[in-house]
Amino acid sequence: YYGMRGEGVLLLVALAVRLLLLWLGSHEWLGQRIEVSTPVGQWKRIREGIALVENGLSPYSGDIFHETPLILVLFRVLYSLGEWAVGGLFIAVDFLIALGLAKIAVLYQKEQIATQAAERSSYGKGVESVLVKEDPSLPLFMAAVYLLNPYSIITCGGFSTISLTTLAIIWAIWMKLNGSDVLSALGVAAAAYLSLYPVMLVFPLVLMTHKKSGFFAAVQFTVLAGFWTGLLFAVSYYITGSWDFVQEVHGVILTVPDLTPNVGLFWYFFTEAFEHFRVFFLCVFQINAFIYVLPLTVRFSNHPMFLTYILISLMTLFKSYPCVGDLTLPLALLPLWSHTFRYLRYTLVVLILFLVASALGPVLWYLWIHAGSANANFFFAMTVAYAMAQTFLVADVIYSFLVYQYDLRHGLPRVDKEGKPILLKLS
């Protein structure tokens, strides 16, 4: 009874806040915020693309529209029904993401407990207090972390299309845990089609498949992901009649021609860099976004779900056009490893950095752009603080996970042969 009441209260509060923002027309002002929207997911630019199509022009002929053709078709239909229909879609997407998170919590908890039971004989002594235990409240908690997160609320209110990518990623993970390779491959293909960087999630999903069903099933999953990706691009070509959208969507993500400020690190660096060094540093930045995939895959090959979380966090940190909506997914998935939280070291540092960046970012933006009493360095300092918070968080989560695994294997309390406490250091 209390669980159902809690779910009802959560849904009502989350829905009421989003409907209030929609009624206030928040997409007109939140959609202009550089923290919420980027050149590749801004509602204003989508409306420009719709206007170009309706006037018989290609939306990809200029430097305005950077969304995929299927997104354009979807929002053209909804926009013809009114902006309430568009807002309704974003609200529905948020609740579908919350549902997916709850389902992932249920399925992954069962998987963790089953794995734990199978490996129990290899664990050390005294680890009973740190073992994973079934938590009936976890699904509701994860849904609440997402739905009540201020970042997800303003992302929904600003009509930012990053929520569609988030939904595709959640769908891929949910279907993979549920045993549906076809639908999971569709999810990761759709996420990569929309935002490019999620293509790296193929690695942990293939590992999950190999772990459960063997080598040939993993190969089959890879082929399925390639098939869905090819199909999405083929349909897009059929809609537009050309391949121009590839350069204006995925090419823009890779080459970063639009240096509109955002919460990432690319814009400031390439504004300051000399033009003849641009290609070199562009390669460095983009390689940095992808280079961690292989070593992390090797290191966490036995923990593909945790690898998925780490890669999502790194995408959020290193992508070329990030917004606060990107961060909502790793924050919502984090409670899956709540049993490792006792090992976290920088919780207070991360919390303070996020609060400072969230509070002072808009203030320094106003002082720079509107009041003229500051410059780009002030706002960039806040984006650096935001990136530092994410860096500390992902590094601390990895540390806590590794220490937890060490304690499982070697037992508790952590002492040497002489009974003295052991201090672990990662190198």
XYZ file of C-alpha atoms in Angstrom:
427
model
C 0.000 0.000 0.000
C 2.735 2.460 1.002
C 4.768 1.515 -2.092
C 1.806 2.214 -4.355
C 1.136 5.500 -2.577
C 4.775 6.490 -3.004
C 4.619 5.721 -6.716
C 1.438 7.767 -7.041
C 2.927 10.774 -5.255
C 6.096 10.585 -7.373
C 4.156 10.427 -10.626
C 1.811 13.252 -9.652
C 4.605 15.591 -8.529
C 6.772 14.862 -11.580
C 3.813 15.289 -13.942
C 2.584 18.463 -12.241
C 5.984 20.176 -12.452
C 6.371 19.328 -16.135
C 2.819 20.390 -17.006
C 3.365 23.664 -15.160
C 6.491 24.380 -17.211
C 4.612 23.511 -20.393
C 1.721 25.816 -19.437
C 4.211 28.629 -18.719
C 5.727 28.194 -22.185
C 9.101 27.295 -20.692
C 10.399 25.966 -24.012
C 10.644 29.553 -25.241
C 13.117 30.569 -22.514
C 14.546 27.311 -21.200
C 15.110 26.214 -24.793
C 17.424 29.206 -25.229
C 19.597 28.309 -22.227
C 22.997 26.985 -23.276
C 22.943 24.604 -20.282
C 19.791 22.933 -21.624
C 20.078 23.045 -25.419
C 22.953 22.702 -27.859
C 23.227 23.351 -31.608
C 22.426 19.689 -32.283
C 19.316 19.445 -30.100
C 17.711 22.874 -29.793
C 13.958 23.235 -30.264
C 14.329 26.600 -32.007
C 16.549 25.037 -34.657
C 14.098 22.176 -35.135
C 11.353 24.731 -35.849
C 13.684 26.380 -38.367
C 14.197 23.015 -40.036
C 10.439 22.421 -40.202
C 9.958 25.869 -41.760
C 12.615 25.175 -44.387
C 11.003 21.858 -45.365
C 7.552 23.419 -45.610
C 8.964 26.078 -47.923
C 10.480 23.489 -50.218
C 14.064 23.930 -49.040
C 16.519 21.383 -47.691
C 17.023 21.796 -43.923
C 20.609 20.613 -44.414
C 21.589 23.241 -46.975
C 22.719 25.736 -44.329
C 24.231 25.692 -40.866
C 21.040 25.818 -38.806
C 19.541 22.350 -38.557
C 21.631 19.478 -37.155
C 19.031 16.873 -36.222
C 18.372 13.580 -37.996
C 15.695 13.244 -40.716
C 13.551 10.892 -38.608
C 13.494 13.433 -35.763
C 12.494 16.100 -38.271
C 9.586 13.991 -39.543
C 8.432 13.220 -36.000
C 8.418 16.822 -34.830
C 6.936 18.115 -38.066
C 3.884 15.948 -37.437
C 3.663 16.915 -33.761
C 4.250 20.625 -34.421
C 1.324 20.641 -36.842
C -0.840 19.540 -33.892
C 0.463 22.324 -31.659
C 3.290 22.798 -29.176
C 1.229 21.070 -26.473
C 1.604 17.887 -28.514
C 5.369 18.409 -28.633
C 5.463 19.010 -24.878
C 3.329 15.917 -24.331
C 5.902 13.850 -26.207
C 8.769 15.064 -24.036
C 6.771 14.394 -20.868
C 5.894 10.894 -22.121
C 9.565 10.267 -22.951
C 10.587 11.218 -19.404
C 8.083 8.800 -17.892
C 9.151 6.032 -20.271
C 12.760 6.598 -19.178
C 11.666 6.340 -15.544
C 9.791 3.119 -16.318
C 12.856 1.715 -18.054
C 15.048 2.605 -15.078
C 12.657 0.812 -12.721
C 12.661 -2.296 -14.924
C 16.457 -2.220 -15.158
C 16.647 -2.019 -11.349
C 14.462 -5.122 -10.967
C 16.278 -7.167 -13.615
C 19.806 -6.194 -12.630
C 19.153 -6.786 -8.937
C 18.103 -10.350 -9.763
C 21.194 -10.796 -11.918
C 23.506 -9.446 -9.192
C 22.011 -11.737 -6.540
C 22.190 -14.764 -8.853
C 25.835 -14.029 -9.733
C 26.627 -13.520 -6.065
C 25.098 -16.877 -5.164
C 27.084 -18.637 -7.894
C 30.384 -17.051 -6.799
C 29.773 -17.204 -3.035
C 32.259 -20.022 -2.497
C 35.098 -17.891 -3.890
C 34.442 -14.978 -1.499
C 36.530 -14.334 1.583
C 35.372 -14.502 5.191
C 33.271 -11.853 6.885
C 31.781 -10.316 3.722
C 28.149 -10.916 4.682
C 27.636 -7.266 5.604
C 28.633 -5.993 2.120
C 26.781 -8.526 -0.020
C 24.029 -7.314 -2.371
C 20.589 -7.772 -0.859
C 17.243 -7.408 -2.563
C 15.885 -3.885 -2.172
C 12.208 -3.554 -3.172
C 12.464 0.243 -3.008
C 15.297 0.507 -5.552
C 13.112 0.681 -8.712
C 11.025 3.523 -7.293
C 14.132 5.285 -6.001
C 15.852 5.200 -9.397
C 12.718 6.479 -11.109
C 12.516 9.285 -8.536
C 16.197 10.192 -9.013
C 15.441 10.756 -12.677
C 11.980 12.321 -12.558
C 12.760 14.722 -9.692
C 16.232 15.657 -10.891
C 16.209 19.417 -11.678
C 18.379 18.711 -14.725
C 15.798 16.326 -16.221
C 12.949 18.716 -15.406
C 14.519 21.678 -17.203
C 15.593 19.402 -20.069
C 11.963 18.372 -20.524
C 10.779 21.976 -20.161
C 13.309 23.170 -22.740
C 12.262 20.553 -25.342
C 15.853 19.261 -25.606
C 16.096 16.189 -27.820
C 18.825 14.649 -25.649
C 16.004 12.907 -23.780
C 15.287 10.862 -26.927
C 18.873 9.601 -26.931
C 18.542 8.798 -23.231
C 15.383 6.812 -23.949
C 17.133 4.848 -26.696
C 20.018 3.956 -24.347
C 17.634 2.930 -21.560
C 15.684 0.820 -24.048
C 18.880 -0.929 -25.207
C 19.912 -1.805 -21.625
C 16.399 -2.823 -20.565
C 15.890 -5.120 -23.560
C 19.366 -6.623 -23.144
C 18.676 -7.521 -19.505
C 15.271 -8.809 -20.574
C 16.859 -11.141 -23.126
C 15.698 -9.480 -26.367
C 18.759 -9.025 -28.574
C 16.807 -7.691 -31.550
C 15.194 -4.843 -29.611
C 18.363 -4.095 -27.647
C 20.328 -3.781 -30.882
C 17.646 -1.431 -32.188
C 18.029 0.721 -29.075
C 21.807 1.114 -29.322
C 21.558 1.701 -33.080
C 18.956 4.431 -32.531
C 21.090 6.077 -29.825
C 24.158 6.076 -32.097
C 22.047 7.365 -35.004
C 20.831 10.278 -32.860
C 24.033 11.258 -31.013
C 26.929 9.188 -32.440
C 28.840 8.688 -29.162
C 26.550 5.874 -27.870
C 28.037 3.626 -30.568
C 30.637 2.695 -27.927
C 27.882 1.009 -25.889
C 27.972 -1.853 -28.395
C 31.006 -3.180 -26.484
C 29.331 -3.802 -23.091
C 26.135 -5.024 -24.748
C 28.150 -7.536 -26.785
C 29.891 -8.616 -23.564
C 26.509 -9.149 -21.893
C 25.428 -11.279 -24.840
C 28.648 -13.309 -24.811
C 28.395 -13.854 -21.053
C 24.852 -15.211 -21.279
C 24.693 -16.913 -24.680
C 28.199 -17.412 -26.046
C 30.356 -16.212 -28.928
C 27.972 -16.746 -31.828
C 25.178 -14.877 -30.061
C 27.601 -11.957 -29.516
C 28.448 -11.923 -33.213
C 24.749 -12.060 -34.036
C 24.094 -9.073 -31.764
C 26.838 -7.075 -33.496
C 25.333 -7.889 -36.887
C 21.879 -6.891 -35.647
C 23.202 -3.550 -34.395
C 24.843 -2.949 -37.765
C 21.640 -3.926 -39.584
C 19.455 -1.537 -37.562
C 21.978 1.276 -38.004
C 22.085 0.723 -41.749
C 18.294 0.608 -41.905
C 17.961 3.922 -40.014
C 20.407 5.594 -42.387
C 18.680 4.080 -45.431
C 15.276 5.361 -44.299
C 16.828 8.773 -43.664
C 18.242 8.795 -47.189
C 14.838 7.835 -48.568
C 13.229 10.746 -46.705
C 15.740 13.417 -47.758
C 16.888 12.057 -51.125
C 20.550 12.747 -50.296
C 23.309 12.003 -47.814
C 23.708 15.655 -46.780
C 22.264 14.874 -43.362
C 25.328 12.751 -42.474
C 27.641 15.753 -42.635
C 25.151 18.110 -40.971
C 24.371 15.738 -38.086
C 27.206 13.323 -37.384
C 29.824 15.383 -39.203
C 28.973 18.406 -37.059
C 29.319 16.312 -33.892
C 32.806 15.245 -34.985
C 34.137 18.473 -36.527
C 32.515 20.939 -34.062
C 32.034 23.905 -36.430
C 29.538 25.663 -34.135
C 31.349 27.071 -31.101
C 28.273 28.283 -29.259
C 29.160 28.056 -25.529
C 27.815 25.057 -23.609
C 28.626 23.111 -20.444
C 31.391 21.179 -22.201
C 35.063 21.877 -22.844
C 35.303 21.973 -26.656
C 33.870 25.437 -27.331
C 36.362 27.481 -25.291
C 39.437 25.578 -26.398
C 38.659 25.824 -30.114
C 37.669 29.469 -29.791
C 41.146 30.192 -28.434
C 43.151 27.738 -30.584
C 44.938 28.874 -33.755
C 43.142 27.737 -36.888
C 46.117 25.806 -38.307
C 46.171 23.627 -35.162
C 42.440 22.988 -35.258
C 42.507 19.594 -37.042
C 45.226 18.248 -34.755
C 43.477 19.210 -31.530
C 40.115 18.118 -32.919
C 41.564 14.641 -33.444
C 43.030 14.700 -29.923
C 39.723 15.693 -28.320
C 37.630 13.178 -30.271
C 40.106 10.337 -29.812
C 40.082 11.126 -26.095
C 36.303 10.584 -26.078
C 36.647 7.081 -27.542
C 40.095 5.847 -26.490
C 39.002 4.564 -23.071
C 36.576 2.038 -24.528
C 39.046 -0.781 -25.214
C 41.056 -0.693 -21.949
C 37.907 -0.378 -19.873
C 36.306 -3.229 -21.820
C 39.287 -5.444 -21.058
C 39.356 -4.439 -17.373
C 35.612 -4.811 -16.737
C 34.880 -7.641 -19.161
C 33.296 -9.622 -16.303
C 31.108 -6.680 -15.291
C 29.493 -5.419 -18.514
C 26.696 -3.526 -16.775
C 29.182 -1.518 -14.743
C 31.165 -0.932 -17.937
C 27.985 0.447 -19.512
C 27.637 2.936 -16.670
C 31.268 4.079 -16.956
C 31.048 4.574 -20.725
C 27.830 6.572 -20.372
C 29.573 8.775 -17.794
C 32.571 9.297 -20.077
C 30.297 10.176 -22.996
C 28.647 12.802 -20.837
C 32.034 14.231 -19.899
C 33.843 14.208 -23.250
C 31.194 14.674 -25.963
C 31.477 17.764 -28.160
C 28.015 19.231 -27.491
C 26.945 18.250 -23.956
C 24.058 19.630 -21.916
C 22.850 19.029 -18.370
C 20.352 16.487 -19.706
C 23.259 14.139 -20.493
C 24.108 13.883 -16.808
C 20.654 12.689 -15.765
C 21.245 9.142 -17.014
C 24.490 8.294 -15.146
C 23.069 9.866 -11.980
C 19.901 7.764 -12.277
C 21.841 4.532 -12.899
C 24.275 5.082 -10.028
C 22.020 3.560 -7.278
C 22.466 0.148 -8.926
C 25.814 0.038 -7.123
C 24.661 1.522 -3.820
C 26.332 -1.415 -2.026
C 29.703 0.140 -2.958
C 28.877 3.639 -1.676
C 30.616 2.955 1.651
C 33.922 3.138 -0.221
C 33.324 6.523 -1.872
C 35.843 9.204 -0.869
C 34.855 12.421 -2.624
C 31.102 12.624 -2.137
C 31.231 16.050 -0.495
C 33.645 17.412 -3.125
C 31.426 16.209 -5.977
C 28.283 17.614 -4.361
C 29.864 21.028 -3.760
C 31.266 21.227 -7.288
C 27.876 20.404 -8.823
C 26.118 22.954 -6.610
C 28.673 25.672 -7.361
C 28.618 25.035 -11.107
C 24.795 24.884 -11.205
C 24.343 28.049 -9.139
C 27.112 30.262 -10.507
C 27.008 29.112 -14.140
C 23.842 31.090 -15.025
C 25.056 34.061 -12.961
C 28.397 34.287 -14.750
C 26.659 33.780 -18.122
C 24.470 36.791 -17.343
C 27.464 38.868 -16.277
C 29.321 37.932 -19.465
C 26.586 38.166 -22.119
C 24.018 40.595 -20.693
C 25.767 42.829 -18.150
C 29.113 42.902 -19.947
C 30.980 42.982 -16.659
C 32.686 39.580 -17.077
C 34.259 37.600 -19.899
C 34.314 34.053 -21.274
C 36.912 32.957 -18.731
C 34.428 33.361 -15.882
C 31.804 31.140 -17.469
C 34.406 28.633 -18.657
C 35.609 28.315 -15.045
C 32.157 27.017 -14.151
C 32.185 24.502 -17.017
C 35.564 23.307 -15.732
C 34.072 22.908 -12.239
C 31.181 20.961 -13.792
C 33.649 18.705 -15.646
C 35.717 18.258 -12.478
C 32.621 17.137 -10.588
C 31.939 14.486 -13.230
C 35.603 13.416 -13.254
C 35.750 13.032 -9.481
C 32.448 11.144 -9.528
C 33.353 8.590 -12.196
C 36.853 8.072 -10.745
C 35.436 7.586 -7.253
C 32.787 5.158 -8.450
C 35.432 3.080 -10.238
C 37.596 3.132 -7.109
C 34.735 2.064 -4.850
C 33.765 -0.752 -7.217
C 37.314 -2.106 -7.396
C 37.808 -1.939 -3.628
C 34.466 -3.697 -3.149
C 35.574 -6.485 -5.485
C 38.869 -6.766 -3.571
C 37.061 -7.094 -0.251
C 34.781 -9.794 -1.644
C 37.777 -11.873 -2.737
C 39.990 -11.311 0.310
C 37.432 -10.985 3.075
C 36.816 -8.542 5.906
C 38.197 -7.004 8.025
C 41.051 -5.973 5.716
C 44.189 -6.935 7.700
C 47.600 -8.420 6.950
C 49.121 -11.562 8.494
C 50.079 -9.632 11.605
C 46.573 -8.288 12.077
C 47.415 -4.750 11.017
C 44.939 -2.817 8.822
C 45.684 -2.774 5.075
C 45.352 0.506 3.189
C 44.518 -0.060 -0.468
C 45.988 2.218 -3.138
C 45.082 1.989 -6.800
C 47.959 2.455 -9.233
